XYZ file of C-alpha atoms in Angstrom:
394
model
C 104.511 132.731 114.596
C 102.241 131.791 117.451
C 101.144 128.383 116.518
C 98.135 127.109 118.716
C 96.222 123.755 119.089
C 94.156 121.770 121.992
C 93.687 118.109 121.536
C 94.754 114.542 122.268
C 97.670 113.344 120.536
C 96.553 113.079 116.981
C 95.730 117.924 117.574
C 98.728 117.867 119.079
C 101.427 116.791 116.164
C 100.781 117.571 112.914
C 100.839 121.708 115.008
C 104.493 120.202 117.226
C 106.093 119.365 113.429
C 104.781 121.868 111.440
C 106.744 124.143 114.126
C 109.902 122.240 114.063
C 110.356 123.002 110.194
C 109.423 126.591 110.972
C 112.482 126.774 113.533
C 114.691 124.799 110.637
C 113.645 127.548 108.267
C 114.713 130.052 110.585
C 111.954 131.446 111.986
C 111.089 132.681 115.798
C 108.079 130.014 116.418
C 105.932 129.619 119.997
C 104.057 126.300 120.076
C 100.965 126.919 122.268
C 100.036 123.203 123.533
C 97.722 121.642 126.519
C 100.111 119.666 129.193
C 100.867 115.100 129.050
C 99.914 115.355 125.214
C 101.897 112.709 124.186
C 103.732 114.314 121.910
C 107.895 114.919 122.332
C 108.004 118.352 122.027
C 112.072 118.540 122.179
C 113.402 121.667 120.786
C 110.512 123.914 121.224
C 109.306 127.466 122.630
C 106.160 125.334 124.283
C 103.395 127.871 125.812
C 101.000 125.769 128.681
C 97.595 126.049 128.230
C 97.282 124.124 131.609
C 94.928 121.461 130.787
C 95.013 117.793 129.968
C 93.000 116.398 126.985
C 94.403 113.061 127.705
C 92.967 113.063 131.312
C 89.583 113.700 130.084
C 89.815 111.376 127.847
C 91.139 108.845 130.818
C 88.612 109.570 133.132
C 85.126 110.073 130.924
C 85.288 108.595 128.119
C 84.709 109.530 124.690
C 81.117 109.680 124.074
C 79.251 112.275 123.012
C 77.082 111.236 126.349
C 79.672 111.586 129.019
C 80.639 115.051 127.308
C 77.398 116.310 127.931
C 76.681 115.041 131.245
C 80.748 116.752 132.439
C 79.887 119.646 130.650
C 80.037 122.831 133.813
C 82.207 120.313 135.466
C 85.572 119.712 132.874
C 84.746 120.824 129.896
C 83.616 124.409 130.060
C 86.331 125.074 132.388
C 88.767 123.365 130.019
C 87.453 124.662 127.190
C 88.137 128.522 128.550
C 91.568 127.608 128.889
C 92.165 127.548 125.238
C 90.650 130.528 124.793
C 91.394 133.048 127.386
C 94.880 131.287 128.185
C 95.937 131.630 124.532
C 94.725 135.096 124.039
C 96.903 136.018 127.436
C 99.989 134.223 125.524
C 99.509 136.179 122.361
C 98.612 139.814 124.517
C 103.286 138.867 126.095
C 103.982 137.538 122.757
C 102.680 140.306 120.481
C 103.722 137.629 116.932
C 103.018 138.338 113.287
C 100.475 134.951 112.438
C 98.507 133.597 115.085
C 97.976 129.466 113.518
C 95.111 128.084 115.296
C 93.221 125.174 115.372
C 89.840 125.388 115.599
C 89.354 124.839 118.628
C 91.229 127.734 119.458
C 87.815 129.917 119.022
C 90.268 133.041 120.486
C 92.427 132.563 117.502
C 90.072 135.498 115.370
C 90.200 137.870 118.849
C 94.029 138.507 118.453
C 94.169 138.798 115.278
C 91.747 141.257 115.317
C 93.381 143.142 118.282
C 97.903 142.798 117.110
C 96.717 143.007 113.494
C 97.978 140.300 112.263
C 97.225 137.604 109.772
C 94.570 134.445 111.759
C 95.839 130.952 109.367
C 92.745 128.699 110.405
C 94.031 125.142 110.239
C 91.279 122.423 109.708
C 92.274 119.072 110.712
C 89.622 117.527 109.461
C 87.417 119.043 106.575
C 84.224 120.036 109.174
C 83.945 123.829 108.945
C 84.338 124.890 104.888
C 81.169 124.145 103.121
C 80.908 122.338 99.509
C 78.451 120.267 98.416
C 80.866 117.519 97.197
C 80.912 116.008 101.166
C 79.329 117.364 104.490
C 80.644 117.842 107.257
C 83.107 115.307 108.566
C 81.579 114.353 112.083
C 78.188 115.027 111.163
C 76.333 112.256 108.774
C 78.240 110.311 105.871
C 75.618 109.644 103.975
C 76.006 112.476 100.618
C 73.276 114.963 100.715
C 74.602 116.909 97.575
C 73.513 120.958 97.635
C 72.215 120.013 100.697
C 75.976 119.437 102.416
C 76.621 122.489 102.792
C 73.753 123.018 105.383
C 75.752 120.817 107.680
C 78.472 123.416 107.973
C 76.664 124.637 109.871
C 76.982 122.266 113.067
C 81.254 123.862 113.186
C 78.968 127.172 114.763
C 77.251 125.896 117.688
C 80.764 125.260 119.784
C 81.028 129.498 119.593
C 78.338 129.245 120.599
C 77.886 127.098 122.752
C 81.140 129.048 124.312
C 80.028 132.677 123.882
C 80.660 133.272 127.433
C 83.565 132.186 127.222
C 84.772 133.921 123.597
C 83.357 137.449 125.303
C 85.302 137.266 127.414
C 88.104 136.633 125.866
C 87.303 139.326 123.109
C 87.295 142.315 126.717
C 91.008 140.893 127.776
C 92.289 141.663 124.050
C 90.016 144.626 123.655
C 88.084 143.611 120.679
C 84.283 143.289 119.897
C 83.714 139.758 118.814
C 81.135 140.542 116.480
C 83.804 143.018 114.460
C 87.114 140.211 113.452
C 87.573 138.988 110.114
C 87.668 135.524 108.128
C 90.937 133.468 108.201
C 93.169 135.329 105.972
C 94.172 131.375 104.712
C 93.181 127.531 105.452
C 95.275 125.395 105.589
C 94.177 121.245 106.240
C 97.349 119.176 106.330
C 95.235 116.229 104.134
C 96.342 114.671 101.561
C 95.014 115.334 98.403
C 95.440 111.501 97.664
C 92.497 110.283 100.892
C 90.400 113.471 100.028
C 89.748 114.997 96.790
C 89.489 119.190 96.642
C 86.255 120.235 96.236
C 85.277 122.415 93.433
C 83.883 124.905 95.595
C 85.938 125.675 97.358
C 87.917 129.072 97.470
C 91.375 128.891 96.517
C 92.142 130.176 100.596
C 91.497 126.292 101.250
C 94.979 124.871 100.647
C 94.899 120.674 100.758
C 98.297 120.947 101.951
C 98.894 116.925 102.756
C 99.673 115.871 106.285
C 102.767 117.420 108.304
C 104.998 114.466 109.071
C 108.171 115.122 110.909
C 111.468 115.128 108.875
C 113.642 113.796 111.646
C 115.545 110.861 111.194
C 113.327 108.391 113.315
C 114.130 106.609 116.826
C 115.564 103.679 118.066
C 112.987 100.831 118.011
C 112.108 99.442 120.897
C 114.311 95.642 121.260
C 111.006 94.142 121.617
C 108.841 95.950 119.292
C 112.312 95.730 116.635
C 112.519 91.544 117.207
C 108.371 91.268 116.896
C 109.158 92.855 113.505
C 110.761 90.304 112.848
C 109.163 87.255 113.593
C 106.719 87.576 110.294
C 103.452 88.990 109.140
C 101.342 91.224 112.256
C 98.854 92.938 112.266
C 98.654 96.694 113.991
C 96.282 97.600 116.025
C 95.011 100.625 118.115
C 92.250 103.634 118.783
C 95.159 106.370 120.201
C 93.550 108.111 122.623
C 89.401 106.269 121.996
C 88.445 105.401 125.036
C 84.448 103.387 125.506
C 82.508 100.641 125.569
C 84.217 97.784 127.165
C 88.274 97.730 126.116
C 88.363 93.251 127.511
C 85.815 92.405 125.309
C 87.421 94.723 122.376
C 90.238 93.131 123.760
C 88.974 89.252 123.191
C 87.377 90.038 119.751
C 90.400 91.327 118.386
C 92.421 88.834 119.718
C 89.391 86.095 118.231
C 89.845 87.485 115.080
C 93.266 87.729 114.301
C 94.033 84.663 115.520
C 91.314 83.075 113.125
C 92.686 84.981 110.150
C 95.688 83.232 111.087
C 98.772 85.669 111.853
C 100.223 87.162 114.573
C 98.800 91.871 115.794
C 100.392 94.507 117.577
C 98.219 96.080 120.223
C 98.479 99.206 120.883
C 96.378 99.940 124.461
C 96.667 103.750 123.687
C 94.534 105.374 126.591
C 92.152 102.962 127.315
C 90.487 101.257 123.659
C 92.010 97.654 124.020
C 92.417 96.321 127.643
C 93.922 92.265 126.812
C 93.581 89.757 129.771
C 96.248 87.804 130.538
C 94.346 84.462 129.639
C 94.793 85.945 126.442
C 98.832 86.573 125.803
C 100.809 84.797 123.786
C 103.597 84.583 121.496
C 101.599 85.702 118.396
C 100.819 89.065 120.319
C 102.931 91.911 121.229
C 101.156 94.280 123.259
C 102.628 98.305 123.690
C 101.147 101.243 125.277
C 102.285 103.047 121.998
C 104.258 102.361 119.758
C 105.451 104.681 116.158
C 103.853 104.198 113.627
C 106.521 104.959 111.233
C 108.663 101.965 112.326
C 105.416 99.346 112.936
C 103.087 100.765 109.378
C 105.097 99.959 106.183
C 105.176 96.063 107.479
C 102.285 95.385 108.816
C 99.875 93.643 106.278
C 96.494 95.982 107.612
C 95.611 98.073 109.716
C 92.415 98.018 112.163
C 92.964 101.285 113.995
C 89.481 104.223 115.207
C 89.798 106.194 112.186
C 91.162 109.715 113.290
C 92.916 111.294 110.162
C 96.074 111.208 111.637
C 96.615 107.059 111.713
C 93.778 107.030 108.745
C 97.156 108.994 106.351
C 100.141 107.390 108.162
C 98.386 103.499 107.070
C 98.192 104.585 103.493
C 101.623 106.000 103.236
C 102.515 103.353 104.956
C 101.031 101.085 101.977
C 99.130 99.565 104.593
C 95.696 99.028 104.120
C 93.268 100.227 107.181
C 90.536 98.221 108.811
C 87.678 100.908 110.253
C 86.419 100.754 113.330
C 85.065 104.429 114.075
C 84.163 105.459 118.044
C 83.261 108.755 117.681
C 83.785 112.700 115.392
C 84.861 112.504 111.687
C 86.152 108.726 111.772
C 83.216 107.361 110.680
C 83.346 110.338 107.996
C 86.472 108.859 106.427
C 86.083 104.930 107.255
C 83.133 106.228 104.868
C 85.295 107.790 102.162
C 88.282 105.149 102.444
C 85.242 103.128 101.611
C 83.687 103.825 98.841
C 86.934 104.827 96.801
C 88.908 101.181 97.788
C 91.105 101.977 100.312
C 89.727 100.238 103.192
C 87.287 97.033 104.043
C 83.701 98.382 104.657
C 83.825 100.499 107.569
C 82.339 98.558 111.314
C 81.232 100.595 113.709
C 82.421 100.793 117.572
C 79.525 99.066 118.442
C 79.025 96.389 116.522
C 82.577 95.365 116.829
C 82.716 91.489 116.513
C 85.181 88.937 116.081
C 83.442 87.364 112.667
C 83.321 90.949 111.613
C 86.857 92.067 111.974
C 87.648 88.407 110.811
C 86.258 89.063 106.844
C 86.765 92.871 106.911
C 90.811 91.324 107.504
C 90.185 88.589 104.492
C 89.016 91.702 102.358
C 91.752 93.613 102.620
C 94.337 92.244 100.189
C 91.219 92.804 97.537
C 91.643 97.018 99.080
C 96.065 96.651 98.286
C 95.765 97.898 94.802
C 94.394 101.634 95.746
C 96.248 102.159 98.952
C 99.459 101.122 97.181
C 98.359 104.211 94.629
C 97.894 106.085 97.347
C 100.916 105.754 98.978
C 102.800 106.721 96.279
C 101.077 109.910 95.022
C 101.868 110.263 99.899
C 105.180 109.785 99.091
C 105.737 112.802 96.971
C 103.945 115.707 98.722
C 105.747 117.550 101.219
C 102.696 119.489 103.465
C 104.340 120.601 105.794
C 106.640 122.900 103.872
C 103.977 123.225 102.055
C 101.294 125.178 104.463
C 105.320 126.569 106.480
C 104.891 128.694 102.355
C 101.337 129.266 102.838
C 102.503 131.201 106.305
C 105.051 133.260 105.515
C 103.253 134.432 102.050
C 100.659 135.927 104.337
C 103.457 137.908 106.685
C-alpha cells in the first residue's frame, strides 16, 4: 500500500494515522510525505518528497499574492518534486494500491502504469461536485444548482502543473490523457460536521476523521499545571502565517482578558507573536500542544478553521470561534455557523478585540449543538472505515 500526501501538518497527520492503522492490521505500507511536517512518524516506513512546506509557509506566509509572486521560484519546483518524486517512489515500491492527497497529481498516472486502484483522499470537499454547497476554497454563499460549477476550480491545478504532470507521465510510460478516475474517494470528515449530499456517487465515502489510536503521551508539566488552574480559552492558528502576528496577539489577549478567562496561546508557524509586555500568569504561550489534551477542557477554541482543528474541537465538545485565513477555512466557518455549531466567523483582516470578545460571549449559546455533534463523533471509527474501503479494492 502506497499512501502519499503533501502539505503542512494538517495534510500529513491524517495520512500518518491511516498508515499506522494499516500497519497495525498487518499491511505493508510506505508513507510518502514532505520533510519536517511536525507529525510523529515513528514506527512507519517513510519516503521523503524532499520538500518542506512548513519552510515555505514560514518564508512567505500563506497569502495568495505571495504564492503568485513566488510561483516560478518556489511553488513550481516544490510541486514538481511532489508530482515526480511520488512517481519515482511508486515505480520502485510497486504497491497494490495508491492512496493519495489531491496534491499528488501523479497518482492517477501511477495507478494506470501499475494497473492498480487509485483512491483519492479529499481532505476537504473541493473535487466531488454537488449542488448542496460550493467547493471549499471558492465561495461561501450557496449558489444552488450553480454550486456544481465551482468544482471546476480543482481542475485548474492540473492545468497549472501540466509540464510536471507530463514529466511524470513520461517517467511511468503512460499518457495522462488515458488515465481513469479514482475507484473510490475518501473524505476524513464527520457527517456531524458535513452532511452527505444526496447527489454524491456511491464511490464517495464520508468516513469521519482519521485519528491516532495510540494512548496519548505525557503532558508537559507546565501545560498540565496550567490546565488545572481554572477555565481557559485555547488560541492557535496552526501553520497560518500572515498579517501582523503581534497585533493579532494583542487583539486576542485583550479579548480573552475582557472575557474574564485565561488562555493557552499556540504560536504555530507565526500566526501569533506574543510580546513580553502582554505576558502574565493568565497566559501560557507554547509553540504547539496536544489538542487531545488541551481542547476538551477549554471553554472555547479560537483558531483558523482548518478541518483538523475544527473536528478536534467539535469532537472534544468545545465551541470553535473561527478566524479564517485562506482556502477552505471560510467554508468551514460558514458551515459551522449555519449549523449552529459556532458563532459567525471573523475574517483574519477583520479581527479586533471587540469582535472576538463578542464571539467568545456568544460561544456558550452554541454549546448544545456542539455537545450533540461530539456525541456522534465519539462513536465514529473513521480510520478503520477508510482502511476497510481500501482493502476491499485490492
